[in-house]
Short mmCIF file of C-alpha atoms in Angstrom, two decimals:
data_model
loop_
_atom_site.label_atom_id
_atom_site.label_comp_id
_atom_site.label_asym_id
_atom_site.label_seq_id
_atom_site.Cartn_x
_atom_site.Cartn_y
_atom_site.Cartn_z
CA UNK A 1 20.18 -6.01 16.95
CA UNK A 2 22.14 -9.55 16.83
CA UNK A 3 19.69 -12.55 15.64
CA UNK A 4 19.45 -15.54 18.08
CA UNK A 5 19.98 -17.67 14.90
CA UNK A 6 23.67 -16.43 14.38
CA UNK A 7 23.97 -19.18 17.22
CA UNK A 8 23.00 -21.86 14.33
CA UNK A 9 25.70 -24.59 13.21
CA UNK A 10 28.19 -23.11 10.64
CA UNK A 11 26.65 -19.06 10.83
CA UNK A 12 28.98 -16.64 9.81
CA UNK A 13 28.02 -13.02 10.62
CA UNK A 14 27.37 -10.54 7.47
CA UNK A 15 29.02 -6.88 8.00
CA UNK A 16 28.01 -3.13 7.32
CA UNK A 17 24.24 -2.81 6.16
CA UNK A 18 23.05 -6.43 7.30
CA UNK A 19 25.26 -6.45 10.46
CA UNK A 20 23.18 -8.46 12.87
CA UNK A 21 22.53 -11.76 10.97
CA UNK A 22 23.97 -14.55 8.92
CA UNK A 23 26.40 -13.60 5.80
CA UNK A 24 25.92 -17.70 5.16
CA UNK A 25 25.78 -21.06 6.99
CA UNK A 26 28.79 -22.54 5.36
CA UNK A 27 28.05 -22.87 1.94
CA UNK A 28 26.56 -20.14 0.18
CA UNK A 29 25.99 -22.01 -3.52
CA UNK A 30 23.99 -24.99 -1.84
CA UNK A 31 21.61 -22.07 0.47
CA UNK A 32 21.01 -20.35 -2.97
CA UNK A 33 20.17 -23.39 -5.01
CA UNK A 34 17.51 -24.12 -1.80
CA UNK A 35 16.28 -20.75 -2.46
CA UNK A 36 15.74 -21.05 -5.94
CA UNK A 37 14.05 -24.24 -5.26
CA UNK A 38 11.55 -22.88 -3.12
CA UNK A 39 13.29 -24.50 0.24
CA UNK A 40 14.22 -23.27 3.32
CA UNK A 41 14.41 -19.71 4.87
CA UNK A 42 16.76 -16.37 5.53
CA UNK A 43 16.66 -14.33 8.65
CA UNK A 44 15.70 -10.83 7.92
CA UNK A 45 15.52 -9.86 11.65
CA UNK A 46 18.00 -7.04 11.54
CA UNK A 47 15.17 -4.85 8.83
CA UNK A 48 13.42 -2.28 10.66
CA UNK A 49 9.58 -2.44 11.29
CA UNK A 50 7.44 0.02 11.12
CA UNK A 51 3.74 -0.17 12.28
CA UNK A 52 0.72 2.21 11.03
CA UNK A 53 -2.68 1.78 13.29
CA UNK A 54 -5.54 4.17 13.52
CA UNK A 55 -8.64 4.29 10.98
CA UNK A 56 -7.25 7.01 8.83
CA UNK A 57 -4.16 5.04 8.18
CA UNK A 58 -4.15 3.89 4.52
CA UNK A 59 -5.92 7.33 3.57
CA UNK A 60 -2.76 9.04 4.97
CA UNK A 61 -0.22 7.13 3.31
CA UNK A 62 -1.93 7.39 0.08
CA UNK A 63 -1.16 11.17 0.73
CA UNK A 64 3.00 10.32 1.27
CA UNK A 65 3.73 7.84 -0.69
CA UNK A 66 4.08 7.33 -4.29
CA UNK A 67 2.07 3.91 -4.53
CA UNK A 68 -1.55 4.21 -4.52
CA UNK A 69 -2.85 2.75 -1.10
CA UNK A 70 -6.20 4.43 -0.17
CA UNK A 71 -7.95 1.30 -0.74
CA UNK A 72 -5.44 -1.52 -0.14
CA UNK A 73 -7.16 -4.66 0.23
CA UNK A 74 -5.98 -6.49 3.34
CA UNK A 75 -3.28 -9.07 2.55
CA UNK A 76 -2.33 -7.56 -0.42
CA UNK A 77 1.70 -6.78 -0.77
CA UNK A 78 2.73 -3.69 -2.27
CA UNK A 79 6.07 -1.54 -2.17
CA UNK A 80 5.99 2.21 -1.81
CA UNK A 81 9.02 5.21 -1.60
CA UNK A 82 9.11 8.32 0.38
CA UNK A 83 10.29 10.66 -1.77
CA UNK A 84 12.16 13.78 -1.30
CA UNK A 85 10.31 17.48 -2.54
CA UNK A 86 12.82 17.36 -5.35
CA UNK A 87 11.78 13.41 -5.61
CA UNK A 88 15.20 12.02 -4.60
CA UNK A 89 14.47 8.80 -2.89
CA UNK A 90 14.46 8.92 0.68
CA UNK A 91 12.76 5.14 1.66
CA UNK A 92 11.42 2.14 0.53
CA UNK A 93 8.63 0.65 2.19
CA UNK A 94 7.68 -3.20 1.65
CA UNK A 95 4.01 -3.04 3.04
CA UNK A 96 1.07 -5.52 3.57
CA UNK A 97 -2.18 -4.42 5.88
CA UNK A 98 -3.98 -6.76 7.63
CA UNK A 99 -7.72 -5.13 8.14
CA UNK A 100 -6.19 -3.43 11.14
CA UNK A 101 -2.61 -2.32 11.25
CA UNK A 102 -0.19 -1.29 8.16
CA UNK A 103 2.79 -2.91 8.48
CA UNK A 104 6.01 -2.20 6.72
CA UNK A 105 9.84 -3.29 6.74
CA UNK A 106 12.51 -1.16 6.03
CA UNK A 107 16.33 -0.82 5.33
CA UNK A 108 18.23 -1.19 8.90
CA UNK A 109 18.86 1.41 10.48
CA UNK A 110 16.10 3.57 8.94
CA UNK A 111 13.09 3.03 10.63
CA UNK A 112 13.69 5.91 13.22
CA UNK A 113 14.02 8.64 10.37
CA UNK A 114 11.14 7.33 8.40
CA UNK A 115 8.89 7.47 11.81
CA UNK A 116 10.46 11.28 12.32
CA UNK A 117 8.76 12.04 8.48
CA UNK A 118 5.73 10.22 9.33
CA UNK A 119 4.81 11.80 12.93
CA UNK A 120 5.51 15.39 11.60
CA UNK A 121 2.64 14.68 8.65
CA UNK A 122 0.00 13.38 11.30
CA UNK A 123 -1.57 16.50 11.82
CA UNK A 124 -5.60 16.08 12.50
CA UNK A 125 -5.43 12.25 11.22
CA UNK A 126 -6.46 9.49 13.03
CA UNK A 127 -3.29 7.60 13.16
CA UNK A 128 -0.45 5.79 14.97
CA UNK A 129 2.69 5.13 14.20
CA UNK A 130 5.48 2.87 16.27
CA UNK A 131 8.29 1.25 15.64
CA UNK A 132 8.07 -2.65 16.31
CA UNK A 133 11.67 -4.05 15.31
CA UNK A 134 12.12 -4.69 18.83
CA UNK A 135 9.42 -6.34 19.18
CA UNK A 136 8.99 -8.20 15.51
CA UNK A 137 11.72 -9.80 13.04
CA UNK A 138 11.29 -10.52 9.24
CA UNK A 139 11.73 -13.88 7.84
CA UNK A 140 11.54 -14.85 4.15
CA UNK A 141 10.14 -17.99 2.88
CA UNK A 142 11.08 -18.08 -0.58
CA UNK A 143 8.37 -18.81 -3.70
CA UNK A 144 7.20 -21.77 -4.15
CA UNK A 145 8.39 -22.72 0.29
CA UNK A 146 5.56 -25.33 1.36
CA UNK A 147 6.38 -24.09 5.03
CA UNK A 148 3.92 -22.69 7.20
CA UNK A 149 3.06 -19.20 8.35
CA UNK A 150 1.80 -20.11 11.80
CA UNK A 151 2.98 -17.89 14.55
CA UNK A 152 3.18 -14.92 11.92
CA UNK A 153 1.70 -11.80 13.17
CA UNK A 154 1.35 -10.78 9.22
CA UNK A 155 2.59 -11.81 6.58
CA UNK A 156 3.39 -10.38 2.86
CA UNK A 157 3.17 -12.55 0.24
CA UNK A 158 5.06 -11.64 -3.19
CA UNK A 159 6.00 -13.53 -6.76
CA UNK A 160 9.83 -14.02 -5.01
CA UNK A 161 8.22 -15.34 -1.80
CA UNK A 162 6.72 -14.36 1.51
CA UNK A 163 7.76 -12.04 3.79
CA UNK A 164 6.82 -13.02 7.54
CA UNK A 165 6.20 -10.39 10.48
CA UNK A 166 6.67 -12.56 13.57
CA UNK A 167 7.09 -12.06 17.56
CA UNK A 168 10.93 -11.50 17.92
CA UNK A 169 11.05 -13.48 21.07
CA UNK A 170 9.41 -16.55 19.61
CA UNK A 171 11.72 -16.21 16.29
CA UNK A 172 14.87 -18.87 17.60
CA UNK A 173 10.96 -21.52 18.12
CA UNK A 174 9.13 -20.53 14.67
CA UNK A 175 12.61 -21.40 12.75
CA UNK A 176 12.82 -24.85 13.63
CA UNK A 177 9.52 -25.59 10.84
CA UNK A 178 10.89 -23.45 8.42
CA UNK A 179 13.87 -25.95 7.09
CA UNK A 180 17.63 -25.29 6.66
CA UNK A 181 18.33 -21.12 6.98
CA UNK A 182 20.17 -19.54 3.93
CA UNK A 183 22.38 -16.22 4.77
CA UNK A 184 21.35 -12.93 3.05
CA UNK A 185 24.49 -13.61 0.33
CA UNK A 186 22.38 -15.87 -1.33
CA UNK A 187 18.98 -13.73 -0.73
CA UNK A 188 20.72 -10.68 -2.24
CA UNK A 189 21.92 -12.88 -5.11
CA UNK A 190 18.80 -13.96 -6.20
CA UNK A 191 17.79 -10.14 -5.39
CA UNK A 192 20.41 -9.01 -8.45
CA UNK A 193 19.63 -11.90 -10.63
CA UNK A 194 15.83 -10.37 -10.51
CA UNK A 195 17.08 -6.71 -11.04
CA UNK A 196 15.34 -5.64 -7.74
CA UNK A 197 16.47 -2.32 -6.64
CA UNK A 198 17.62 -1.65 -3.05
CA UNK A 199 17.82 1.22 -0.66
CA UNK A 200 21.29 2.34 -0.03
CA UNK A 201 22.47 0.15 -2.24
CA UNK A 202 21.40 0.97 -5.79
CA UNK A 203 20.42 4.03 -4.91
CA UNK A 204 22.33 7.22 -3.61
CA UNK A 205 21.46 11.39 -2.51
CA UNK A 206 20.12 11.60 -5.82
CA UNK A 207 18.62 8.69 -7.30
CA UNK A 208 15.30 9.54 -8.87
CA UNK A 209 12.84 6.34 -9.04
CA UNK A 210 13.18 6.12 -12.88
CA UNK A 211 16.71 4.75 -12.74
CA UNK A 212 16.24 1.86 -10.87
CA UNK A 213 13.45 0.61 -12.39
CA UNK A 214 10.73 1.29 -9.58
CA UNK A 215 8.23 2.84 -11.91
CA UNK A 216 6.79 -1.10 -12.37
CA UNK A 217 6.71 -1.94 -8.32
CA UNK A 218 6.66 0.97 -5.95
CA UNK A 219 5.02 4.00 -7.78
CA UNK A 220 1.38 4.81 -9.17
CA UNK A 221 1.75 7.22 -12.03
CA UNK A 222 -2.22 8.34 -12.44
CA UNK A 223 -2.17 8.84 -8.22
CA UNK A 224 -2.94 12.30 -6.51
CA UNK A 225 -0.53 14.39 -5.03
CA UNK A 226 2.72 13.82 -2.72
CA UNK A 227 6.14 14.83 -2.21
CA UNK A 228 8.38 14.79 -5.38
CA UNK A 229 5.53 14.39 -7.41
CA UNK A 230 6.53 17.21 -10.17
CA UNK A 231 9.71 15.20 -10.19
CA UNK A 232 8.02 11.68 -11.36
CA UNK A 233 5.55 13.01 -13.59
CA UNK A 234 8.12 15.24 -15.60
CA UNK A 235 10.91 12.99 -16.02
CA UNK A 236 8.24 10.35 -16.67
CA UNK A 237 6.84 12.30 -19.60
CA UNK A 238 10.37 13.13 -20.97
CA UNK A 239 11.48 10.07 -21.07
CA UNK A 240 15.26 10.70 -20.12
CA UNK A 241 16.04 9.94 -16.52
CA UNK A 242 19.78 10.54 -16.32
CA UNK A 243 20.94 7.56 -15.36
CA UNK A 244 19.71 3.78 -15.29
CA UNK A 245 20.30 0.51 -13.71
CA UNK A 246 22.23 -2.18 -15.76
CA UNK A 247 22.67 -5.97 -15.01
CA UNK A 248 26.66 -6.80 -15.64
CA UNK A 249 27.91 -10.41 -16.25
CA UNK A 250 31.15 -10.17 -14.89
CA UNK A 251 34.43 -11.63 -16.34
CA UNK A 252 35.08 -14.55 -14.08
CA UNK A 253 38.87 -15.32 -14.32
CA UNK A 254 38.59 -12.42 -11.69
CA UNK A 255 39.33 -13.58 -8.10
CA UNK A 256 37.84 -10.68 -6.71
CA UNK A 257 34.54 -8.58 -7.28
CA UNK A 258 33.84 -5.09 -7.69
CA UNK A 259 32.83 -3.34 -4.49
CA UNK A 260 29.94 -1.18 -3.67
CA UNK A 261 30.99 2.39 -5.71
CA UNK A 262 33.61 1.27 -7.90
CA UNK A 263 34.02 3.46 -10.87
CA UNK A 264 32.37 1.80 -13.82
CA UNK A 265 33.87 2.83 -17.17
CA UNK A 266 33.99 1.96 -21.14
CA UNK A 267 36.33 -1.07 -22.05
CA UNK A 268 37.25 1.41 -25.05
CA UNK A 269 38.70 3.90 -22.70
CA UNK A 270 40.86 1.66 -20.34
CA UNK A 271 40.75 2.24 -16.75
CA UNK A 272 41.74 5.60 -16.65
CA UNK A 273 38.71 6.27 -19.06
CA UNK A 274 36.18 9.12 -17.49
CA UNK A 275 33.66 7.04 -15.41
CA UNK A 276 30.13 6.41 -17.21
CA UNK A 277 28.53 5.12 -13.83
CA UNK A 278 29.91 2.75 -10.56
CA UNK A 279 29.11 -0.86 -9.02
CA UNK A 280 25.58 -0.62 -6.88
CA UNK A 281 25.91 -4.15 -5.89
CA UNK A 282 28.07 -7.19 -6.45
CA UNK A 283 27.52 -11.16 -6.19
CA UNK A 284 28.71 -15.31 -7.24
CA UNK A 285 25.99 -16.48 -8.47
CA UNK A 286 25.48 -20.43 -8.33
CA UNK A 287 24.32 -20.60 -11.92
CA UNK A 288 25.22 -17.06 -13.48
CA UNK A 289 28.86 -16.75 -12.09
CA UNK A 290 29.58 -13.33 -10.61
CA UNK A 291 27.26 -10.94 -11.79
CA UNK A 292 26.13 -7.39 -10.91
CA UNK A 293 24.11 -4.34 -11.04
CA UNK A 294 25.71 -0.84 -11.73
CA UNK A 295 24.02 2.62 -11.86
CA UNK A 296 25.16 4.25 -15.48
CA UNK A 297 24.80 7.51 -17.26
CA UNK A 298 21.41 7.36 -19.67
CA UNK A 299 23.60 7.53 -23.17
CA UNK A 300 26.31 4.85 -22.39
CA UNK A 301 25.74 2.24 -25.50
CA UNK A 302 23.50 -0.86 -25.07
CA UNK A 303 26.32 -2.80 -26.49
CA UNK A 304 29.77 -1.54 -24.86
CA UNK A 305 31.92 -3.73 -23.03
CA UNK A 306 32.07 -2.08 -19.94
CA UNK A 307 35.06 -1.95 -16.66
CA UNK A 308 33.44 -2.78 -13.58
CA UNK A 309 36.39 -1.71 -11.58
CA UNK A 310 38.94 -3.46 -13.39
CA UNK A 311 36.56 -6.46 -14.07
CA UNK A 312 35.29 -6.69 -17.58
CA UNK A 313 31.85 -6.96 -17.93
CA UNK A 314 29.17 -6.78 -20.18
CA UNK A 315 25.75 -5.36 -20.16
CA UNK A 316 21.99 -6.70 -19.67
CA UNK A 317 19.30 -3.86 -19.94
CA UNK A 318 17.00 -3.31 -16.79
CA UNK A 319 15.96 0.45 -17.33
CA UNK A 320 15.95 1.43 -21.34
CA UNK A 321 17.46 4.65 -22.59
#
């Protein structure tokens, strides 16, 4: 679904996942510095949107999810995974309910799945569930944005910023009070700098939530029963997920960065070392340089200097051994 605002001065369109909207407007170190400073906005429009109606509706969830949503005060943000029965991740949900109507955005692409999961669990609940994207876009307002919400069917509001839910025809209108845009290259690199996981991206077929770190946002641990459960409370117990997410500085005499799935291996062992883990996700940061965040085996050393690719890099801890 192409965003009216790739029509804006200078918009250059992203590719694969966030085909659809702006990669940047020109200059992506000046749209993250406005980020970082609270200023300005980035067109989310091509995330899927998922609505939950019906009285039954948070009750429900609670039953599917791993976050604990039974009694979710209205306005209140929370994240939440579908989980598979042998608690591979499946989907992220970023949710906020509004008194009336749970509403949720999702990876691209992945809203029709998640709705195939969700209608064959309805069984005698009172609920509805519909898929909105082509009828609602997300906007963030980064923290700290002074801009207003108005015209935002909901909205959910988080320490990195606000997430807005608003009428996709009126979206090209409702931009004009929200400042200068900023692509989703510098959105996803304040993303990494914050270690925040992504679907698809830091996670694969069998990433477990452990690894990435979404024990402290999207999962309840003392909750009842769902899918993958067993999964979540044994590894949790153990201790030893088998892999975890790392934060890389990158060497930057490099010209080029590591791509999504290259092989990440010890510095000791050259590049034709046996891989310890691969590249999740890849950015130039305007303070950091080029950083990234890589999905390694549980027992590589804290301190090892590590190949991200062929880019040296070294390590910052996000998940502990």
């Amino acid at each position: 679904m192409r965003s009216p605002l790739l029509s804006l001065p200078g918009a250059v369109p992203a590719e694969g996942a966030d085909e659809g909207v702006a990669a940047h407007y020109g200059d992506l170190f000046r749209e993250q510095r406005r980020l970082a400073a609270g200023q300005g906005f980035v067109d989310l429009s091509h995330r899927g949107v998922v609505t939950v109606t019906g009285d039954d509706r948070l009750s429900w969830l609670h039953l599917l999810v791993t976050q604990h949503v039974s009694e979710l005060p209205p306005q209140q943000a929370t994240e939440a995974l579908v989980l598979s029965p042998h608690g591979h991740v499946e989907h992220a949900l970023y949710l906020v309910d509004d008194g009336t109507t749970t509403w949720a955005h999702v990876e691209p692409g992945t809203q029709q799945a998640l709705i195939g999961y969700l209608e064959s669990m309805k069984f005698f609940y009172r609920v509805e569930v519909a898929d909105a994207t082509a009828d609602y876009a997300v906007v963030h307002l980064p923290a700290g944005s002074i801009a207003e919400a108005a015209g935002a069917a909901a909205v959910r509001e988080t320490p990195y910023g606000r997430d807005l839910f608003v009428p996709r025809g009126e979206l090209a209108k409702l931009a004009e009070g929200w400042g200068e845009p900023a692509g989703v290259w510098a959105y996803e690199a304040l993303r990494i700098e914050a270690h925040r996981p992504r679907l698809g991206f830091e996670t694969d077929h069998r990433t477990i939530p452990h690894e990435v770190d979404w024990l402290k946002t999207a999962v309840h641990l003392q909750k009842g029963c769902y899918r993958g459960q067993e999964t979540v409370a044994r590894v949790h117990n153990l201790g030893r997920p088998p892999r975890r997410l790392v934060f890389l500085h990158l060497d930057g005499t490099e010209e080029t960065l590591p791509a999504h799935g290259a092989e990440v291996r010890l510095a000791t062992d050259g590049p034709d070392g046996r891989p310890v883990g691969f590249v999740t996700s890849a950015v130039r940061h305007f303070e950091l340089g080029p950083v990234a965040l890589a999905l390694v085996k549980r027992n590589t050393p804290l301190d090892a200097v590590l190949l991200a690719g062929t880019v040296p890099a070294s390590q910052e801890v996000v998940v502990p051994q």
